[in-house]
XYZ file of C-alpha atoms in Angstrom:
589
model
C -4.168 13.535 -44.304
C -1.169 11.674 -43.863
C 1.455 12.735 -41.038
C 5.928 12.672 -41.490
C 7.288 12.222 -38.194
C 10.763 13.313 -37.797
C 13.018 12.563 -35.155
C 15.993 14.098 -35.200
C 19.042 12.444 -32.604
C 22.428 12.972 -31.776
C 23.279 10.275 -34.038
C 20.359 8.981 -36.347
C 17.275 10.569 -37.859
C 14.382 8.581 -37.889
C 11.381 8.876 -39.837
C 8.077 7.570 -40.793
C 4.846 7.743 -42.753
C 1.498 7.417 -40.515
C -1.651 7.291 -41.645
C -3.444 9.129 -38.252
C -6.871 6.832 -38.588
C -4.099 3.633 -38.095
C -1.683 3.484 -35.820
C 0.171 1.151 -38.724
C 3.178 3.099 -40.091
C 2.970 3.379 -44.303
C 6.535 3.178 -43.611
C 9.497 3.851 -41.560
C 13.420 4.120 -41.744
C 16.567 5.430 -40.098
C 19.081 7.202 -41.799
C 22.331 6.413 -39.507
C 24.837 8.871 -38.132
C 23.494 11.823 -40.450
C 24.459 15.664 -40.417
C 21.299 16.857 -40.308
C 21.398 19.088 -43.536
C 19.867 19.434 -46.846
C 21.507 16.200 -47.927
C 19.765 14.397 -44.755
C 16.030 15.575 -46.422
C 17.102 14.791 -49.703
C 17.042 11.325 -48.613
C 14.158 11.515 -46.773
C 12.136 12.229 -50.023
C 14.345 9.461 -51.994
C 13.204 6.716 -49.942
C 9.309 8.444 -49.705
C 9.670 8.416 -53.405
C 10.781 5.102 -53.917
C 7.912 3.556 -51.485
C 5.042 5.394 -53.486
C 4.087 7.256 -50.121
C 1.379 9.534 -50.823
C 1.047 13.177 -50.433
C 2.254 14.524 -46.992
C -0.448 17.137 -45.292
C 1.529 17.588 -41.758
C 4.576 17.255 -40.214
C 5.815 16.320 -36.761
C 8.602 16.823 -34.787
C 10.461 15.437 -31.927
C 11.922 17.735 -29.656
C 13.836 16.646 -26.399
C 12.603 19.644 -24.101
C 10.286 22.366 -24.295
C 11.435 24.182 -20.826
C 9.339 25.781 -18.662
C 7.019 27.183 -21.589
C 6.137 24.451 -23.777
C 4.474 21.418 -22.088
C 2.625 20.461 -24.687
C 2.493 19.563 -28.710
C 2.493 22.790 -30.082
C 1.997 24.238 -33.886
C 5.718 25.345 -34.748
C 5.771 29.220 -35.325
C 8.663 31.982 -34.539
C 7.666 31.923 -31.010
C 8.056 27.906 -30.646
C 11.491 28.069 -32.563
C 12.551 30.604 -29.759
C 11.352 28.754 -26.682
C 13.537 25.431 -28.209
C 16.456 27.176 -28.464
C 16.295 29.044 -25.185
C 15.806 25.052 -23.697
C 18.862 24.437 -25.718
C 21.019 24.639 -22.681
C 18.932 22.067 -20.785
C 19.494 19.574 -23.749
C 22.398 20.429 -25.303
C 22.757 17.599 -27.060
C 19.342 17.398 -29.108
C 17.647 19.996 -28.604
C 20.094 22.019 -31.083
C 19.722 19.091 -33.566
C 16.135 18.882 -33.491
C 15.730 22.668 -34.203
C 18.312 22.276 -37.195
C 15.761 19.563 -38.271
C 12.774 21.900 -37.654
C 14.014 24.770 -39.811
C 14.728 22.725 -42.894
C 11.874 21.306 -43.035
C 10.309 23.962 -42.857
C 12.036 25.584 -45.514
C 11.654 22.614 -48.065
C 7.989 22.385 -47.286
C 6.840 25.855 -46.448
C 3.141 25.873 -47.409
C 2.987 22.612 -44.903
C 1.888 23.087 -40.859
C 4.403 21.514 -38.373
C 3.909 20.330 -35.087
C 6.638 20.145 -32.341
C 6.344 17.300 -30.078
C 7.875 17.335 -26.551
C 9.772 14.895 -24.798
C 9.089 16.693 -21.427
C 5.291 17.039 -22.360
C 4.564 13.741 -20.471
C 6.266 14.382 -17.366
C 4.061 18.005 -16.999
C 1.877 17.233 -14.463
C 4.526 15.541 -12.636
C 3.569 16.499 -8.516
C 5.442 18.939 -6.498
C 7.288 17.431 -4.191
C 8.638 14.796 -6.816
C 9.157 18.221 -9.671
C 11.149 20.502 -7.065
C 14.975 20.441 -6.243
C 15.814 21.811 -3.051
C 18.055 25.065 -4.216
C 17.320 28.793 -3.305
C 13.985 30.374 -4.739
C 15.539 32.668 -7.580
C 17.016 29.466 -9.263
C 13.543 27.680 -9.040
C 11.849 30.956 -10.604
C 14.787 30.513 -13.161
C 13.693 27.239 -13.896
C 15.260 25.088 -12.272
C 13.426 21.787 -11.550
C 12.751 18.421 -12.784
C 11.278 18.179 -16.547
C 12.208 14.552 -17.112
C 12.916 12.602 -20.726
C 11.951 9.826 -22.856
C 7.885 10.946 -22.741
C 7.195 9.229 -25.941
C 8.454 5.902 -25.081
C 7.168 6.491 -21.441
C 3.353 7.341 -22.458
C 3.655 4.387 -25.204
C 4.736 1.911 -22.540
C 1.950 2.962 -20.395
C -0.456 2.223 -23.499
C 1.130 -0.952 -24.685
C 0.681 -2.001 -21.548
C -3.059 -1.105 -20.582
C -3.908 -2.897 -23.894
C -2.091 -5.816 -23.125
C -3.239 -6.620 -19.628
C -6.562 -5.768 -20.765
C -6.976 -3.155 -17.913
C -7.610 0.742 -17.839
C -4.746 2.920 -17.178
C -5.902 4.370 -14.382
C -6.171 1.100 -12.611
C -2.143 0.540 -13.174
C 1.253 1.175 -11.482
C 3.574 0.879 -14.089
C 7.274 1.418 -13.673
C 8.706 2.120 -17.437
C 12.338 1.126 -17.772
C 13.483 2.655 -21.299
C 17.086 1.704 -21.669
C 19.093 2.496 -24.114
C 22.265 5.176 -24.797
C 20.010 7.426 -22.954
C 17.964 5.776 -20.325
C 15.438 6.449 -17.524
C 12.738 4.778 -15.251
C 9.578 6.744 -15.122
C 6.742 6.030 -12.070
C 3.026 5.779 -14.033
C 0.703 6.053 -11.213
C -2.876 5.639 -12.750
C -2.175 6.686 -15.548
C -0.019 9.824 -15.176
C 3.790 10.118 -15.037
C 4.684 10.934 -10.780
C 8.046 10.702 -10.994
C 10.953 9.728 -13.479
C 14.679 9.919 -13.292
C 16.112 12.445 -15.752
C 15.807 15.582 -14.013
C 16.619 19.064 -15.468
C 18.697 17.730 -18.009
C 19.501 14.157 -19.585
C 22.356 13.464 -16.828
C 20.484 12.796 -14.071
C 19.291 9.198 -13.010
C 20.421 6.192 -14.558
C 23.949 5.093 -15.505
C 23.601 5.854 -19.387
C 26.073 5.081 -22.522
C 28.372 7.938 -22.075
C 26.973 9.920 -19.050
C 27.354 9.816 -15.701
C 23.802 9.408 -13.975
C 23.047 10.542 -10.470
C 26.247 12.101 -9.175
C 27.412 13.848 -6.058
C 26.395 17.653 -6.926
C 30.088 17.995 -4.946
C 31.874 16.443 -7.509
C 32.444 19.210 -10.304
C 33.650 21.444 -8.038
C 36.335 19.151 -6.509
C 37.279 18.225 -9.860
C 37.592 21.749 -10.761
C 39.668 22.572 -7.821
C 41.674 18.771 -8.445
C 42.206 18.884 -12.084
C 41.954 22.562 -12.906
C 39.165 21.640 -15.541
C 36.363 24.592 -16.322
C 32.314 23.927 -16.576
C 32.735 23.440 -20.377
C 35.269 20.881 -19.747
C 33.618 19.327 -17.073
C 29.862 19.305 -18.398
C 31.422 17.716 -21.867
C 32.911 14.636 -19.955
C 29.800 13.698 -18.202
C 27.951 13.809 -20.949
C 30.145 12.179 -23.006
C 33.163 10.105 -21.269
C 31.874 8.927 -18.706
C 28.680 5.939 -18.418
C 29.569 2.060 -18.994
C 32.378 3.563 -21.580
C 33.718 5.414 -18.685
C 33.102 2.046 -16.039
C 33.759 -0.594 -18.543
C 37.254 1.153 -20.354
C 35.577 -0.631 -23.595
C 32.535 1.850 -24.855
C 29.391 2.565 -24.696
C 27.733 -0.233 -26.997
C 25.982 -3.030 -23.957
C 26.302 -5.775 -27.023
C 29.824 -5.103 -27.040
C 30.268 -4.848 -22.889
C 28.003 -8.011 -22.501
C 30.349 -10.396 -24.719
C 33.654 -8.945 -23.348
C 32.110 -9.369 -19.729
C 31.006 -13.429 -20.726
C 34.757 -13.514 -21.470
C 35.813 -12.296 -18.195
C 36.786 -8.688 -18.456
C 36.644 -7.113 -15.101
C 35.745 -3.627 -15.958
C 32.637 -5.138 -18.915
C 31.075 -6.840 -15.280
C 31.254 -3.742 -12.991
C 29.894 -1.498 -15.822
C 26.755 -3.920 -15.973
C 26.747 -4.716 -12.221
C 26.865 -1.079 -11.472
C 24.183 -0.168 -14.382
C 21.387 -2.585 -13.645
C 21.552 -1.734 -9.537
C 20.787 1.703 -10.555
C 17.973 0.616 -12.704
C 16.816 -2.141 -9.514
C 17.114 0.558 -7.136
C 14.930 3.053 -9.265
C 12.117 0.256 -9.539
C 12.074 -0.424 -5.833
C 12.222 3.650 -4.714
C 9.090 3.862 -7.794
C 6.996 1.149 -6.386
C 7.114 2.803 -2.828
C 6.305 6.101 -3.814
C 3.189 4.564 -5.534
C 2.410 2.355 -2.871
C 2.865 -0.829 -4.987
C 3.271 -1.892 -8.045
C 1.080 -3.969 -11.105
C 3.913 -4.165 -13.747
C 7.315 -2.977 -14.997
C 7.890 -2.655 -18.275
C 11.146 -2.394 -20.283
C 11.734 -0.738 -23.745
C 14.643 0.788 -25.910
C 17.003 -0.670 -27.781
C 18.891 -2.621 -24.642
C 15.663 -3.054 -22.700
C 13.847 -4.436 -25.699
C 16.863 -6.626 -27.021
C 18.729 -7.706 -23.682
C 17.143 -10.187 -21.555
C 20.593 -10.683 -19.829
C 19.764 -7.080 -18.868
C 16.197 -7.634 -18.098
C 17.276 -10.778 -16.000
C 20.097 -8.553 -13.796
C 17.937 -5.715 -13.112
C 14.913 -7.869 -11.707
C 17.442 -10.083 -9.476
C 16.426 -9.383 -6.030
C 13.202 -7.727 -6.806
C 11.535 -11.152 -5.447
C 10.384 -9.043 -2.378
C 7.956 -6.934 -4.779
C 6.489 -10.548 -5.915
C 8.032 -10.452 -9.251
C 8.864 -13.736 -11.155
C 10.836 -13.901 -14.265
C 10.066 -16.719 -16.690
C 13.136 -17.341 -18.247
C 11.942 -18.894 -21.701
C 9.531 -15.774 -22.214
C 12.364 -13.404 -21.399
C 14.659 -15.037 -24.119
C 12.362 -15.711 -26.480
C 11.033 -12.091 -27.316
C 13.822 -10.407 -29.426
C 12.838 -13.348 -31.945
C 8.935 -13.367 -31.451
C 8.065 -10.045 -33.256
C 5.826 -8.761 -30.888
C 5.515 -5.498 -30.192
C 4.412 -5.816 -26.425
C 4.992 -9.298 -24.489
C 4.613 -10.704 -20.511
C 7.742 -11.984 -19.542
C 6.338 -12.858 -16.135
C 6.110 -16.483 -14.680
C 2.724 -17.673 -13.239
C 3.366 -17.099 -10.361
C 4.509 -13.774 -9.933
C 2.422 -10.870 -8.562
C 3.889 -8.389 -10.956
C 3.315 -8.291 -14.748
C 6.822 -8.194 -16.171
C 6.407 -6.841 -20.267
C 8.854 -6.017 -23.133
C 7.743 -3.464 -25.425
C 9.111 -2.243 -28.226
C 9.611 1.387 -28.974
C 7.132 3.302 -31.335
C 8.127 7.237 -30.331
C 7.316 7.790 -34.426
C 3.663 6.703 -33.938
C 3.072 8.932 -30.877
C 4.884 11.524 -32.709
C 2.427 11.584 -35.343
C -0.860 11.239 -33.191
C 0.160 14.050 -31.344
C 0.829 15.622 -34.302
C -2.955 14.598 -35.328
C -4.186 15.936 -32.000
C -3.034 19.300 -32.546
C -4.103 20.080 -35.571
C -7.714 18.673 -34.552
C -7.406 21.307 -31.980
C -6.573 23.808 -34.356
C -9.576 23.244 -36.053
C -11.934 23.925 -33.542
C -10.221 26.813 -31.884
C -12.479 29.260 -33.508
C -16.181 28.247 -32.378
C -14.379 27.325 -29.081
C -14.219 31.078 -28.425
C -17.599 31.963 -27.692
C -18.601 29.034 -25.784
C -18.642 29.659 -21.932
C -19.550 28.609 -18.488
C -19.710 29.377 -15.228
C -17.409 28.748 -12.748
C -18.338 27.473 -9.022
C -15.673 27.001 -6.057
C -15.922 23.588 -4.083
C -14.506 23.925 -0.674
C -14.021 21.389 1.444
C -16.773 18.371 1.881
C -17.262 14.789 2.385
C -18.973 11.795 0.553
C -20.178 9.231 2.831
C -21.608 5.583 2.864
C -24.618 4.982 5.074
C -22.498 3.552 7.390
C -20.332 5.840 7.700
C -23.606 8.088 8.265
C -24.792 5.756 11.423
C -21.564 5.686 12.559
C -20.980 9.386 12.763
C -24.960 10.510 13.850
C -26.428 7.539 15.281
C -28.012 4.736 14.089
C -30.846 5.252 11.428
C -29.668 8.599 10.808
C -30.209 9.721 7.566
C -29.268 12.934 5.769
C -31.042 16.133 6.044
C -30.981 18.300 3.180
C -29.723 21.837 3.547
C -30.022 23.084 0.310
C -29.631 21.472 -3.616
C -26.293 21.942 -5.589
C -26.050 22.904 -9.060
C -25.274 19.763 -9.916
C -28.757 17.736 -10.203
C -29.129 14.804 -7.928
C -26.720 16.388 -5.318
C -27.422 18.496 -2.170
C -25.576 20.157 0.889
C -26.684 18.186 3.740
C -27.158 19.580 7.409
C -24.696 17.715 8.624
C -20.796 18.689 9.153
C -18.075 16.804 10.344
C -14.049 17.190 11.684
C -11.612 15.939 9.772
C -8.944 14.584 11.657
C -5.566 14.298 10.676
C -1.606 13.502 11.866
C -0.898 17.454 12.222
C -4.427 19.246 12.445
C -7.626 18.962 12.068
C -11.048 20.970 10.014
C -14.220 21.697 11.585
C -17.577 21.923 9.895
C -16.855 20.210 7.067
C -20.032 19.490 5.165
C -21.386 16.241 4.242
C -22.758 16.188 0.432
C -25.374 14.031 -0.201
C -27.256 11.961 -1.503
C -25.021 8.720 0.214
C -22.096 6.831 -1.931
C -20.536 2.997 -1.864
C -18.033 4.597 -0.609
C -16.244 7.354 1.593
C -14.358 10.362 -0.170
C -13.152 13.005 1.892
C -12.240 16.149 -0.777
C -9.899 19.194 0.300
C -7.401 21.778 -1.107
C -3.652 21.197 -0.916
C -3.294 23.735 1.933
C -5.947 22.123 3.912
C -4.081 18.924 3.046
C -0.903 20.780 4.623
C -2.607 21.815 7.562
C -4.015 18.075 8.234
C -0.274 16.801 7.861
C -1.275 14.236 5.048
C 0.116 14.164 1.507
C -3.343 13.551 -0.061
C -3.844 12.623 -3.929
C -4.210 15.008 -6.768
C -7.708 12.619 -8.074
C -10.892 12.637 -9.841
C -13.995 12.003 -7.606
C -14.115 8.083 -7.714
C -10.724 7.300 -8.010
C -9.723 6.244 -4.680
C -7.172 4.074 -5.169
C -4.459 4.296 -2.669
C -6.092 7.518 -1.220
C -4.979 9.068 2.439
C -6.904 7.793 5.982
C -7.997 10.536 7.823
C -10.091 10.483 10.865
C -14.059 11.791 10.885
C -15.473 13.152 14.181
C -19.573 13.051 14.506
C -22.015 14.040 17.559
C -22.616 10.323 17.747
C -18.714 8.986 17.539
C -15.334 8.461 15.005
C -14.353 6.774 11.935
C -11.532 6.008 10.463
C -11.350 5.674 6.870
C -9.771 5.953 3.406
C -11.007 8.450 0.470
C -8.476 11.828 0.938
C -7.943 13.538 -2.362
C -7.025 16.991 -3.752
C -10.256 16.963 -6.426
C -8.525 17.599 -9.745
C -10.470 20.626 -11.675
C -12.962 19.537 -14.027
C -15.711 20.782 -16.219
C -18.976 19.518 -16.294
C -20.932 19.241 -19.187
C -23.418 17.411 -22.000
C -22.994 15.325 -24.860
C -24.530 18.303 -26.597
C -22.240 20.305 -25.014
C -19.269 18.132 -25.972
C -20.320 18.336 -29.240
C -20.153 22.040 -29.715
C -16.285 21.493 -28.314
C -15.577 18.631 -30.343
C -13.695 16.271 -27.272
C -15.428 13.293 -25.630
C -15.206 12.567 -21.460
C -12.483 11.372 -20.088
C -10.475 13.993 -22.071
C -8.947 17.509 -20.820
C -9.226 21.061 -21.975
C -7.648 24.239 -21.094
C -9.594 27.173 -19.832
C -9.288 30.956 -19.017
C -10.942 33.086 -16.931
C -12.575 36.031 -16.728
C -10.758 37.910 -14.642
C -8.167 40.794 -14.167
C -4.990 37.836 -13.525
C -6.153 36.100 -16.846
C -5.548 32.793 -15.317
C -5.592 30.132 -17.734
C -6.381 26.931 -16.723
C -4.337 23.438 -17.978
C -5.432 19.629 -17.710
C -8.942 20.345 -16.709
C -10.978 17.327 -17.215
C -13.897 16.880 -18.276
C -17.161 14.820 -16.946
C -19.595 14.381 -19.423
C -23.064 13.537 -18.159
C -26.420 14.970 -19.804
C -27.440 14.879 -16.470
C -25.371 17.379 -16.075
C -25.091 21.527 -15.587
C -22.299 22.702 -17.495
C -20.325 24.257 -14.980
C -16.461 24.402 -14.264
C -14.935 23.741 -10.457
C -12.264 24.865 -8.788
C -11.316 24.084 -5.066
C -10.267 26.987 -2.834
C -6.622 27.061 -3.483
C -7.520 27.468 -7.418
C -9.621 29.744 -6.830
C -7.321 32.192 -4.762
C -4.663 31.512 -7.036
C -7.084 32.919 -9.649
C -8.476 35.646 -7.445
C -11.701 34.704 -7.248
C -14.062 34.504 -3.688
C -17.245 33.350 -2.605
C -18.736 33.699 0.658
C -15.616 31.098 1.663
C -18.742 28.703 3.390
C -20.870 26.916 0.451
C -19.697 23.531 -0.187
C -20.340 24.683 -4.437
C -20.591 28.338 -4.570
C -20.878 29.619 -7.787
C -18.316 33.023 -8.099
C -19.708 35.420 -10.729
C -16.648 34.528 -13.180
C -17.021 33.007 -16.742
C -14.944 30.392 -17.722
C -13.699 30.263 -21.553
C -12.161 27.377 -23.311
C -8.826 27.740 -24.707
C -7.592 24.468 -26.443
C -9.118 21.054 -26.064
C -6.802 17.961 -25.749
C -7.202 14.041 -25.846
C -6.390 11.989 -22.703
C -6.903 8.592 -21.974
C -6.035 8.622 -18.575
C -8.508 10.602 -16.665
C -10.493 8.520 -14.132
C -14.462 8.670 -13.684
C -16.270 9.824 -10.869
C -19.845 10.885 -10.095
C -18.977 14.209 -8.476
């Protein structure tokens, strides 16, 4: 079956041919400055024509944001047509183009399924603290929070870039830099997007081609009050007047600002002075809230094409340990590749150009969905239990002798579910900046290494922003302190356990995904929780068996006894959808 992405913009509409068993487009092409209309398609099947592109089986769109509602690929129905335009307000100026695009396609190829792809999708699982604004409750229940942009480019860049450096994504910090008209810096912390610039709406972050970027939330009203302008007035200028056309007096092309600031125009250099500090300061803030930082990546049209850009933004990021080689960085635009290192020897951070390919992840998401699809049906009469994992440790030997005495060695309680592992006798305090938790259990049998698992509120109460992780990803985990009859330890290995489903091959088999991937999940209960990003372990050593910590299991309104370190809860689990993801960590848990 072959896929037609469609991407609709403000000011082109791209499309392309894919093929979903090769990521090699049959073809692809840009139809500049369109009115996105009947004439717009016409074309579209011109140029199909004229290539000899076969039959089309599915089509996929690009939409800018799916609001609060649609964080994922979805099949396009009534329903998804109403969710984009209620985020129409939130991206005013694509999401109304995109649904233009939607509906006449859907018109001229009715008997077709279509797929709407979201910009926002990537950002999803973005945490808490870096999702919430700090406004009164009944605007956050309204919606109000961080979605972020650019997903596509942002979830390509972290796979260009895994493939490149020949290492797994969840052993990368990536800072994405896609710059273009519309710009923004997204933090990839193993894997998943943490943070990323746009906020609510495209305006926020970077200093783009005709908007404003991070701005004093003071500043409409005094120019309301100043110039007597109204919200219409004022919301149209920053998205459209304002930027390097705003800074440089010139417009919002960088080609054009780059040769009038070689020939000395004063406004030209502040625009790109003031536009590649934001982008610096973004990669610096990023690296700290990741603790570090393996690579930064640029894409777009200006961060693909520009190494003067490239070059200003990474000026006086020597601190970070990143080296620019200067003949890499100017010869890419004319190499061809699609993904380069522009990083000298010596530097400590991989420094890559990659170009853009939002078509192809268009239409594998597109593929994805309609996979899931597929296997909806038989997926509705498989189910498992469900256990609840409170709080426990992992612990070396060591760690063991350390805590009990020397020679000590684990007694066992009782076996868990999970063959191979049991409750051991033993308990310990966890120890942290605010608070502490007594009687936490040891699991057994011992590990390489320490890993100390509790819910976000027990995280809270220990004062420690711990993780969100699978069991073996410790990685920049939280130090805590452990308390035994026979002394203390300090040590690494904090997380939040992420949910996840245990199961077989045979029993991935039946659901058609493969480990390392994530399904969604509801349970059985009078809430009708449904479950998103649970990922699955697949082991045929294995139980099949879902787990929640205690917080997900409150949420849910579920119990145990509220003292078994895996306490199965009398609730059946039921699998929803199925999705693919490359980024989920192992772990032996």
């Amino acid at each position: 079956m072959h896929i037609l992405s469609l991407n609709a913009g403000s000011a082109t509409l791209k499309f392309g041919v894919f093929d979903p068993a090769s990521s090699t487009p049959l073809m692809e092409s840009t139809i500049d400055h369109p009115a996105v209309d009947a004439a717009a398609f016409d074309e579209i099947e011109r140029r199909m024509r004229d290539a000899g592109m076969p039959a089309i089986g599915v089509i996929g769109h690009r939409v800018a944001h799916g609001g609060p509602r649609l964080s994922e690929a979805v099949l396009v129905d009534a329903d998804t047509e109403r969710e984009i335009e209620r985020a129409a307000p939130l991206a005013p100026q694509h999401n109304p183009v995109a649904l233009t695009g939607i509906r006449l396609a859907r018109e001229r190829w009715p008997d077709l399924p279509h797929v709407a792809v979201f910009d926002t999708a990537f950002h999803a699982g973005m945490p808490e603290q870096a999702m919430a604004y700090a406004v009164p409750q009944a605007w956050r229940d309204a919606g109000v929070r961080r979605y972020g942009f650019h997903g596509l480019s942002h979830q390509h860049v972290l796979e260009a870039v895994s493939g490149l450096l020949e290492r797994a994504p969840e052993q990368l910090r990536i800072v994405s830099c896609h710059l273009g008209n519309g710009a923004s810096v997204c933090a990839i912390d193993r894997g998943r997007s943490v943070d990323t610039s746009m906020g609510m709406t495209a305006l926020e972050g970077l200093v783009m081609g005709t908007r404003s970027g991070d701005l004093d939330p003071g500043v409409p009203g005094f120019v309301a009050r100043a110039l007597g302008l109204d919200p219409v007035q004022i919301e149209a200028a920053l998205y459209h007047d304002s930027g390097l056309k705003a800074l440089s007096g010139i417009g919002p092309d960088l080609r054009e600002i780059e040769a009038r600031a070689r020939q000395g125009h004063a406004g030209a250099r502040t625009a790109l002075q003031v536009h590649a500090y934001r982008v610096r300061k973004y990669i610096g803030a990023y690296a700290a809230a990741m603790g570090g930082c393996d690579a930064i990546a640029f894409t777009g049209g200006a961060g693909e094409n520009s190494p003067a850009l490239r070059r200003r933004i990474l000026e006086g990021l020597e601190f970070l340990g990143v080296r620019l080689d200067e003949d890499r960085n100017e010869s890419f635009g004319a190499s061809g590749a699609v993904v380069a290192e522009l990083q000298a020897p010596r530097s400590q951070v991989a420094v890559l150009a990659v170009r853009a390919r939002e078509q192809w992840i268009i239409a594998r998401e597109t593929a994805v969905v309609l996979r899931r699809v597929e296997r909806a049906a038989p997926q509705q009469d498989l189910s498992m239990p469900v256990a609840i994992s409170a709080h426990h440790v992992h612990l070396t030997q060591g760690a063991v002798e350390a805590l009990f005495g020397a020679g000590h060695a684990l007694r066992v309680l009782h076996p868990l579910s999970q063959p191979g592992f049991f409750a051991a006798d033993e308990t310990v305090a966890v120890i942290g900046e605010r608070g502490r938790l007594e009687r936490v259990r040891v699991v057994g049998p011992c590990r390489a290494a320490n890993q100390i698992e509790v819910s976000r509120t027990e995280a809270i109460r220990l004062g420690i922003e711990a993780p969100l992780r699978l069991s073996g990803d410790l990685a920049g985990s939280a130090e805590v302190t452990l308390e035994g009859p026979a002394g203390t330890l300090r040590s690494a290995g904090l997380i939040v356990a992420h949910r996840h489903l245990h199961l077989t091959s045979a029993d991935a088999r039946r659901l058609g995904v493969e480990d390392r991937g994530e399904i969604e999940v509801a349970l059985d209960t009078p809430r009708g929780t449904v479950l998103r990003h649970v990922a699955l372990r697949v082991d045929d050593g294995a139980v099949l068996e879902l787990h929640l910590d205690t917080d997900e299991a409150n949420a849910a309104g579920l119990s145990g006894s509220g003292e078994g370190v895996l306490e199965r809860c009398g609730c059946l689990a039921r699998v929803c959808a199925g999705a693919d993801m490359n980024h989920a960590s192992r772990g032996a848990h």
